[in-house]
CSV table of C-alpha atoms in Angstrom, one decimal:
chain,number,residue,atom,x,y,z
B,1,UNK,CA,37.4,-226.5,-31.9
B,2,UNK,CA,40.0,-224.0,-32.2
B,3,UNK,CA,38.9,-222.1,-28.9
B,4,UNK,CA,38.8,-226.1,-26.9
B,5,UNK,CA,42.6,-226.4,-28.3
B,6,UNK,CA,43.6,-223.1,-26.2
B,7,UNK,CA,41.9,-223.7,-23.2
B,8,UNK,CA,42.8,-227.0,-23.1
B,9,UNK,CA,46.6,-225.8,-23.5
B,10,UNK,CA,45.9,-223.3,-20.5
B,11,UNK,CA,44.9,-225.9,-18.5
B,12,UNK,CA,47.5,-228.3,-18.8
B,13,UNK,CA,49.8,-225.6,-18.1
B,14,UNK,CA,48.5,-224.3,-14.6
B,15,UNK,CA,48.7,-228.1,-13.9
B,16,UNK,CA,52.2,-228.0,-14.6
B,17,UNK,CA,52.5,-225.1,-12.5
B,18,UNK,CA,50.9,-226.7,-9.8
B,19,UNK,CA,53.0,-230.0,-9.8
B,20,UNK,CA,56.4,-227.8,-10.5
B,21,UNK,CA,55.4,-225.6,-7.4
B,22,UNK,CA,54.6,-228.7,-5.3
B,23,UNK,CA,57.4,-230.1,-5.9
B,24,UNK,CA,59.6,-227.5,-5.1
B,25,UNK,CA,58.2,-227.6,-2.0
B,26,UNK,CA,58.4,-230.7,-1.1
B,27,UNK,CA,62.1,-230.5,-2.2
B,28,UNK,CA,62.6,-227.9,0.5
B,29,UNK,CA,61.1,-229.6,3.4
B,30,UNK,CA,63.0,-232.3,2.6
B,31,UNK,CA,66.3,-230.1,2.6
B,32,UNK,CA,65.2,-228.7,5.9
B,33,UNK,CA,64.1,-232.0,7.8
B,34,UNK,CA,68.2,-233.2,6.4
B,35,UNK,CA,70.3,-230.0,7.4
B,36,UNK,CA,68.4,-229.3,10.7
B,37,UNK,CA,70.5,-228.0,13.5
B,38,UNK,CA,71.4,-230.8,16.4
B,39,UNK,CA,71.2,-228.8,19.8
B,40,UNK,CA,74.2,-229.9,21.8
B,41,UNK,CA,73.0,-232.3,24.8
B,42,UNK,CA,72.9,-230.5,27.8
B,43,UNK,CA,74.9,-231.7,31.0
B,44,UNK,CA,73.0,-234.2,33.3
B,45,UNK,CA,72.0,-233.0,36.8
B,46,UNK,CA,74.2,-235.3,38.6
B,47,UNK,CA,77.2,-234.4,36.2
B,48,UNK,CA,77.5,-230.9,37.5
B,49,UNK,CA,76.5,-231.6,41.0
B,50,UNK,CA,79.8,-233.5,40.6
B,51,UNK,CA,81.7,-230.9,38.9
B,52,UNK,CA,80.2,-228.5,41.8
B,53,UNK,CA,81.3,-230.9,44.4
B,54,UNK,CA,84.8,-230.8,42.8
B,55,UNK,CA,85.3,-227.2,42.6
B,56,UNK,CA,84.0,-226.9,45.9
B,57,UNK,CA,86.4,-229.1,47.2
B,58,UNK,CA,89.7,-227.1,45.4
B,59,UNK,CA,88.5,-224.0,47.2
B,60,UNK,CA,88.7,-226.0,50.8
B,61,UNK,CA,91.7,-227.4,49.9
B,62,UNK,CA,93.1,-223.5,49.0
B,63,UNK,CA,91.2,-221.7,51.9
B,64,UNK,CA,92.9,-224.8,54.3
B,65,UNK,CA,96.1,-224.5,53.1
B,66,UNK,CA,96.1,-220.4,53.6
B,67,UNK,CA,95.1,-220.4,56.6
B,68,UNK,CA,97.6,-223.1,58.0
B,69,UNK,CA,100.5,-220.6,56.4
B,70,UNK,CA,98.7,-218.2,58.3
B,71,UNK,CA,98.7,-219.6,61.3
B,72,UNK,CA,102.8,-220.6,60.6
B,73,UNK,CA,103.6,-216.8,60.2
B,74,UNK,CA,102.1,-216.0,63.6
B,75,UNK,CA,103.5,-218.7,65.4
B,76,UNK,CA,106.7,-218.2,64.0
B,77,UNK,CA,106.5,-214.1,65.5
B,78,UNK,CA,105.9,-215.5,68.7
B,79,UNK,CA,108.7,-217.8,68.3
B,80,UNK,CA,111.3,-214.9,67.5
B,81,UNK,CA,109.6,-212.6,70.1
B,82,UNK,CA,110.1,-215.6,73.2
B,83,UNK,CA,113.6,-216.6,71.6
B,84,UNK,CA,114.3,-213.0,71.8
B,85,UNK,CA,112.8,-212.7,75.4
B,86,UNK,CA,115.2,-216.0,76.1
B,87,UNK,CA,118.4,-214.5,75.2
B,88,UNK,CA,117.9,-211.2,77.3
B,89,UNK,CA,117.4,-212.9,80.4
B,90,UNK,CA,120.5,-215.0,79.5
B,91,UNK,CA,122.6,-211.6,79.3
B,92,UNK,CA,124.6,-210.1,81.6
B,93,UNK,CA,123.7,-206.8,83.3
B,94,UNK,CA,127.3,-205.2,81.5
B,95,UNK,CA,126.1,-207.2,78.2
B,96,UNK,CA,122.0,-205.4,78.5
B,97,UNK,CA,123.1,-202.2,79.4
B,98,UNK,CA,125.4,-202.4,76.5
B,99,UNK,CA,122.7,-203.7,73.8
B,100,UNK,CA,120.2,-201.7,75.2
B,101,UNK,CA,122.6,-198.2,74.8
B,102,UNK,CA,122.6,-199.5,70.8
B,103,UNK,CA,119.2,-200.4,70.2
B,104,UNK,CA,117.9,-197.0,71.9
B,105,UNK,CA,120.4,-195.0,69.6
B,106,UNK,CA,119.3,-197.4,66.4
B,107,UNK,CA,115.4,-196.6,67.2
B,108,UNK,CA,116.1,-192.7,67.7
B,109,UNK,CA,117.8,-192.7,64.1
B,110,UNK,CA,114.7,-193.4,62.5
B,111,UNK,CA,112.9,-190.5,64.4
B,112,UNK,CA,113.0,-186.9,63.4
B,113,UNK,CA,113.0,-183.7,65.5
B,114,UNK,CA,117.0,-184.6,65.7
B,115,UNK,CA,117.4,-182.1,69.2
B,116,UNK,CA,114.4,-183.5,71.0
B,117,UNK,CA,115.4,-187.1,70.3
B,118,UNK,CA,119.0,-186.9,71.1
B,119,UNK,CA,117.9,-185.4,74.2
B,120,UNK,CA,115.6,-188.7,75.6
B,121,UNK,CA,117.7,-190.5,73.8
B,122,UNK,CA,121.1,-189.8,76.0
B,123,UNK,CA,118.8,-189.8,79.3
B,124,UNK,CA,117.6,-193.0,78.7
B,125,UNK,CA,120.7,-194.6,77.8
B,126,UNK,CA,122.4,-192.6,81.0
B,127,UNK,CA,119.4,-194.8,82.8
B,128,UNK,CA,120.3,-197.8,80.9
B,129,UNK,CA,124.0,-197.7,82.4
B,130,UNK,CA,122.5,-196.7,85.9
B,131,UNK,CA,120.2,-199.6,86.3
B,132,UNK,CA,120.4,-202.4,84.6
B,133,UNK,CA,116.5,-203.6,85.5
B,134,UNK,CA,115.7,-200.2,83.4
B,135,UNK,CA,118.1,-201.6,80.6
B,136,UNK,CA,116.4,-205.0,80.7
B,137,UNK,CA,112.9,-203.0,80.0
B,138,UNK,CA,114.0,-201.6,77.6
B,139,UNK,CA,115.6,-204.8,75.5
B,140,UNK,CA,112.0,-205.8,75.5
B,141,UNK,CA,111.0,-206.5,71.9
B,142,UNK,CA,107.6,-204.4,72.5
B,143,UNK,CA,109.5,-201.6,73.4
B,144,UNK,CA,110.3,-199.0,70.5
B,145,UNK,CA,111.7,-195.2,70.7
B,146,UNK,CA,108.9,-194.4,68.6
B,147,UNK,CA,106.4,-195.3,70.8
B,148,UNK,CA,108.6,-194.3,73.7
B,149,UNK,CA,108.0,-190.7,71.7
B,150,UNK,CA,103.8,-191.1,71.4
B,151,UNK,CA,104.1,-191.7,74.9
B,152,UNK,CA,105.7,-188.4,75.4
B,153,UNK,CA,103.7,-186.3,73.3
B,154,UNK,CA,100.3,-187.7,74.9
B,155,UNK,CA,101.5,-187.0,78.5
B,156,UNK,CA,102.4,-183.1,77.5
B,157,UNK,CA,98.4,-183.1,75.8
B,158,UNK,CA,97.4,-184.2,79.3
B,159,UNK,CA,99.7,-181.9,81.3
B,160,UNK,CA,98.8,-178.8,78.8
B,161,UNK,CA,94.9,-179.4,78.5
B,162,UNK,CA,95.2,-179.7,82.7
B,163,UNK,CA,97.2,-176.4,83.2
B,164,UNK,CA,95.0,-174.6,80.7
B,165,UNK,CA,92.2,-176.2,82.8
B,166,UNK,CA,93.9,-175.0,85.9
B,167,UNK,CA,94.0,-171.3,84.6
B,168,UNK,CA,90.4,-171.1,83.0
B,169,UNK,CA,92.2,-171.1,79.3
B,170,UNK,CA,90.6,-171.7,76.4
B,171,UNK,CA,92.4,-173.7,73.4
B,172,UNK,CA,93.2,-171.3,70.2
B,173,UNK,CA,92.0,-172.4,67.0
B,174,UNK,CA,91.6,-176.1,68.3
B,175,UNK,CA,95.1,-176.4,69.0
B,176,UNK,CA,97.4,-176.6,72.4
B,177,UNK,CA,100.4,-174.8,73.2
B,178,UNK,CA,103.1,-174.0,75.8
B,179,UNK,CA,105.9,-175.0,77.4
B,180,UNK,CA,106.7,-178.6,78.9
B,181,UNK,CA,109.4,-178.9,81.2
B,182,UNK,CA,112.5,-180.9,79.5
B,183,UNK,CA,112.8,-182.8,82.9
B,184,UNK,CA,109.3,-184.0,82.9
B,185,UNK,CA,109.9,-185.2,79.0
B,186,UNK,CA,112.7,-187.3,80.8
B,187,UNK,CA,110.2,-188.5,83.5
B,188,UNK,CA,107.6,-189.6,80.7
B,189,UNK,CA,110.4,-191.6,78.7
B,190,UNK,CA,111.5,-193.7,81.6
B,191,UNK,CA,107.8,-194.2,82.6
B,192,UNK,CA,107.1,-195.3,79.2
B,193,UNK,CA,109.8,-198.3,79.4
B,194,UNK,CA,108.4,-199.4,83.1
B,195,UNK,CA,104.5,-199.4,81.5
B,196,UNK,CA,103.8,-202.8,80.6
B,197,UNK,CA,100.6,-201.7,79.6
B,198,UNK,CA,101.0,-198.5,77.9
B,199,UNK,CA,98.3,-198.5,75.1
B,200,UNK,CA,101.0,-197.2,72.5
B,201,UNK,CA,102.8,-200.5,72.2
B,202,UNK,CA,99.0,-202.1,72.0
B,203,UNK,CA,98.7,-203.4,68.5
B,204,UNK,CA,95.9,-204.9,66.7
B,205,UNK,CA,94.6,-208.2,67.0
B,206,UNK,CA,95.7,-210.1,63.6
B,207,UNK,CA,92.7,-213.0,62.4
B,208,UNK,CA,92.2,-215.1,60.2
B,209,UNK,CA,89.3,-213.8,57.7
B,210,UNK,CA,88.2,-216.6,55.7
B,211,UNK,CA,87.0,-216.5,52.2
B,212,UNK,CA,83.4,-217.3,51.1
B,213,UNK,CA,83.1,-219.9,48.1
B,214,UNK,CA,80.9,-218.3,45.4
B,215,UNK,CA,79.1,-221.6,43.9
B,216,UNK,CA,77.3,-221.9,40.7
B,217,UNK,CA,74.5,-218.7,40.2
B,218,UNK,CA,71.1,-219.4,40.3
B,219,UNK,CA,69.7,-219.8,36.5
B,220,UNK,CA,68.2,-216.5,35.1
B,221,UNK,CA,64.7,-218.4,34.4
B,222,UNK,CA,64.7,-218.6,38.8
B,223,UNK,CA,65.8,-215.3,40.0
B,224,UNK,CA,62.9,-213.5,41.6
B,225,UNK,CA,62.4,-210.2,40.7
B,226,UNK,CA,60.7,-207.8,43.1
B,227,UNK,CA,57.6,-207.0,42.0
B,228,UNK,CA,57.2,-203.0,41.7
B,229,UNK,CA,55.9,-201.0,44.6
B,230,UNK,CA,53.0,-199.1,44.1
B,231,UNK,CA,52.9,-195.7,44.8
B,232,UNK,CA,51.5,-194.1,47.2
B,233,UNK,CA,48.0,-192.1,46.6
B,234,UNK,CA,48.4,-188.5,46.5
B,235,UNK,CA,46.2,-186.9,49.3
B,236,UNK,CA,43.4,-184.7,48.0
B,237,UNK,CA,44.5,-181.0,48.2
B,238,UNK,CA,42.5,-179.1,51.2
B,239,UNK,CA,40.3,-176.5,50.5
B,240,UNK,CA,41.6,-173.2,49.9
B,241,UNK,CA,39.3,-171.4,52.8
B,242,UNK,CA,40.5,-174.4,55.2
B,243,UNK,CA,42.9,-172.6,58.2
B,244,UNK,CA,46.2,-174.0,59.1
B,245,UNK,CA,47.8,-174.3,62.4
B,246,UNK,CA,51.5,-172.7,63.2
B,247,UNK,CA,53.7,-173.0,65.7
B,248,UNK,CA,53.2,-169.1,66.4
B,249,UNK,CA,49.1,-169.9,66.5
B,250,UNK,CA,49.7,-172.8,68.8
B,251,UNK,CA,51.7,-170.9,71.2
B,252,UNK,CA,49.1,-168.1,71.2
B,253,UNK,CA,46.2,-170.5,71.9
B,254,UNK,CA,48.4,-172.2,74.9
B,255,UNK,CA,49.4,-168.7,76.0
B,256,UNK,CA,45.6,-167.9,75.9
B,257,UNK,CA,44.7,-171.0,77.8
């Protein structure tokens, strides 16, 4: 009877175990199913088409509006450069030969090589006083002394590359040199002011280079990735008796033939 009593007791207590473990168990999958994490809601389809639609339409707004300042600053330089082209044909010859004595001396300050400039310089402006159709040319606001001076030194690269030419000369070390006439550096800066079309007062063609508007990326879930190339087989190496053609056998089998 004794023996019954203790297993009995046993019993009843892995069936306490069993309920106190079920139990606890059921506790926490209760605690779970109340403190489960909400996933936030995500956007609708049509709400950010709309937002893209908006910020697409900023950037239009921003890319119109830059390039109407754009085009403002260069009609405005063609404004000052006809308003300027207005007043010297309202000058007198005494008034052009005048202004264009000071804007030739102005230029050359900028300039260096101080005894070559102030050379052109005073036979341009003794021109200037001469003729005042020369002084008008050089008033125009495409005219500069610096370019009046790449005119020059392009004209004695001609004249020394032709009289090396002339006397079967070769250039040293890449480079040019002799002696150009100071009269015919004269000539070149006068021809310079009657060129309308001399290619050093060419400057580039400014445009308008719009922006592109970078939209919303592709999701990472649908970028395709390249799948990877395979590589190529190896060739199978030739047999070690096999003969190989060279140049110096081919040439001796044509020279044969």
């Amino acid at each position: 009877m004794g023996i019954l009593s203790e297993m009995d007791m046993m019993n009843r207590d892995a069936e306490d175990d069993a309920f106190e473990v079920s139990s606890d168990s059921e506790t926490v999958d209760s605690f779970s199913e109340e403190f489960e994490p909400v996933e936030p809601p995500k956007p609708e389809p049509q709400a950010e088409d709309a937002e893209e639609a908006r910020k697409k339409a900023e950037f239009d707004a921003a890319e119109a509006k830059r390039k109407a300042e754009w085009e403002a600053k260069q009609a405005q330089k063609k404004l000052r450069e006809q308003q300027e082209l207005d007043r010297l044909a309202a000058m007198s010859d005494d008034d052009v030969m005048q202004a264009s004595m000071n804007r030739v001396s102005q230029d050359t300050e900028r300039l260096t090589r101080r005894n070559m400039k102030l050379c052109v310089m005073e036979d341009v402006q003794t021109e200037c006083l001469a003729d005042p159709a020369f002084a008008r040319l050089v008033m125009n606001p495409k005219k500069k002394m610096v370019n009046c001076f790449h005119y020059i030194n392009r004209k004695a690269r001609e004249y020394l590359e032709q009289e090396m030419k002339d006397n079967d000369e070769k250039p040293m070390g890449g480079g040019f040199g002799g002696d150009v006439p100071d009269e015919l550096c004269y000539q070149w800066a006068r021809e310079y002011f009657r060129d309308a079309e001399a290619k050093e007062d060419a400057e580039p063609e400014e445009k308008f280079v719009p922006k592109t508007y970078n939209g919303k990326m592709p999701k990472a879930g649908k970028v395709k990735k390249d799948k990877p190339k395979k590589a190529a087989p190896k060739p199978a190496p030739k047999p070690a008796n096999e003969e190989q053609l060279t140049f110096g056998d081919f040439g001796t089998e044509e020279a044969a033939g």
